[in-house]
Coordinates of C-alpha atoms in Angstrom, one line a residue:
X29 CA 172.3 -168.7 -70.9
X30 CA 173.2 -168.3 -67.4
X31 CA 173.7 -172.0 -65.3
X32 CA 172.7 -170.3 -62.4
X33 CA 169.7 -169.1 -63.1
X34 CA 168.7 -172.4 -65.2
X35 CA 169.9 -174.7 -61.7
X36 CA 168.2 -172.4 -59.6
X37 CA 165.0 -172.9 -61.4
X38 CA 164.8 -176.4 -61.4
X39 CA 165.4 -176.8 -57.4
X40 CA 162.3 -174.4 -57.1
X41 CA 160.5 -176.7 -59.6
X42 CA 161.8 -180.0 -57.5
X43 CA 160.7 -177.8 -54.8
X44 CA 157.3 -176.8 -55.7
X45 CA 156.7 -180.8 -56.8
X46 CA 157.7 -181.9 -53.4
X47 CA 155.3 -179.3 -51.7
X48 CA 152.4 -180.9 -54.1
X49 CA 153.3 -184.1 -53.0
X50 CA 152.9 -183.0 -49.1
X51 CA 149.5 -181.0 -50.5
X52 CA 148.3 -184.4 -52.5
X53 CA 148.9 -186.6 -49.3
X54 CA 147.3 -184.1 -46.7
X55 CA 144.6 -184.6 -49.0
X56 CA 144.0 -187.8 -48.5
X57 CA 144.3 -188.4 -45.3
X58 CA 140.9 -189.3 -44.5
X59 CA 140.8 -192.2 -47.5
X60 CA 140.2 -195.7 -46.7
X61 CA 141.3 -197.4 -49.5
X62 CA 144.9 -197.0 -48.4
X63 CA 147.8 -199.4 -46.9
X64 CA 149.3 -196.1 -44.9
X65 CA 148.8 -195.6 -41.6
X66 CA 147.7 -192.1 -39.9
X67 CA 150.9 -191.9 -38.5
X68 CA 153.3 -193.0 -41.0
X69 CA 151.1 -190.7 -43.5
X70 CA 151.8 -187.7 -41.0
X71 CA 155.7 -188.6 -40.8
X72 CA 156.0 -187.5 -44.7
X73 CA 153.6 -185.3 -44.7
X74 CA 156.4 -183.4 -42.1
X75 CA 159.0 -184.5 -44.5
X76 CA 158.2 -183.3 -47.7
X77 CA 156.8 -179.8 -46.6
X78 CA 160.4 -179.8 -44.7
X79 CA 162.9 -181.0 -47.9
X80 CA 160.5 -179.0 -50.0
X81 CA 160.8 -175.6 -47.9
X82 CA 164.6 -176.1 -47.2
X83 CA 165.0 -176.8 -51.2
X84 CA 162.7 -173.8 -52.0
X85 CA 165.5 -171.8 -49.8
X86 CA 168.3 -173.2 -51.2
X87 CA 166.8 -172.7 -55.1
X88 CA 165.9 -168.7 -53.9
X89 CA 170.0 -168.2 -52.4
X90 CA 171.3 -170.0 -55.5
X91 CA 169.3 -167.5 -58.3
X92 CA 170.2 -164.6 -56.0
X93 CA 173.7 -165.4 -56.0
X94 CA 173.6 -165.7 -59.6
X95 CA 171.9 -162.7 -60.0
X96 CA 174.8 -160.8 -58.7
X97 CA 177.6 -162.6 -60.6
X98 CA 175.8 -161.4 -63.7
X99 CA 176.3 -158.2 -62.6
X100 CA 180.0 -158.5 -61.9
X101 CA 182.5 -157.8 -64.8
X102 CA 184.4 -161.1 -65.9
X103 CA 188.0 -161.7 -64.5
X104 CA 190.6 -161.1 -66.5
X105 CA 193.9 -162.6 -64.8
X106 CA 194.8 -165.0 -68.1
X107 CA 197.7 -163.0 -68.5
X108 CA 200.0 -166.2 -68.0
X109 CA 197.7 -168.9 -69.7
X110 CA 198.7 -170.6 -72.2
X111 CA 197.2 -169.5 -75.9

């Protein structure tokens, strides 16, 4: 199993659970039976769709790196190691 490819997957699904969070609280927005204010409910509304884009990114340039060190041969430069 490739760690790459497994760590990569999970930041897209802390990713995609960030950007339901955003979705959930844009939402309700317009519900009264809340302690948030507008504003403060707008402030992390910007922050989780930005940490959730940024992570989405950073989860796509992590499985496309790992993508291509599947494809490249393994090193074999253990001519001095120890056996």
């Amino acid at each position: 199993m490739n760690n790459g490819k497994t760590r990569a997957s999970l930041l897209g699904v802390a990713a995609l659970y960030l950007l339901y969070i955003c979705y959930e609280l844009y939402q309700s927005r317009d519900d009264p039976n809340t302690t948030m204010t507008p504003a403060v409910r707008i402030i992390f509304i910007a922050l989780f769709v930005i940490a959730g884009i940024g992570l989405l990114i950073y989860a796509v340039r992590e499985w496309r790196r790992s993508r291509t060190d599947d494809d490249q041969p393994a090193a074999q430069d253990d001519k001095n190691s120890l056996k």
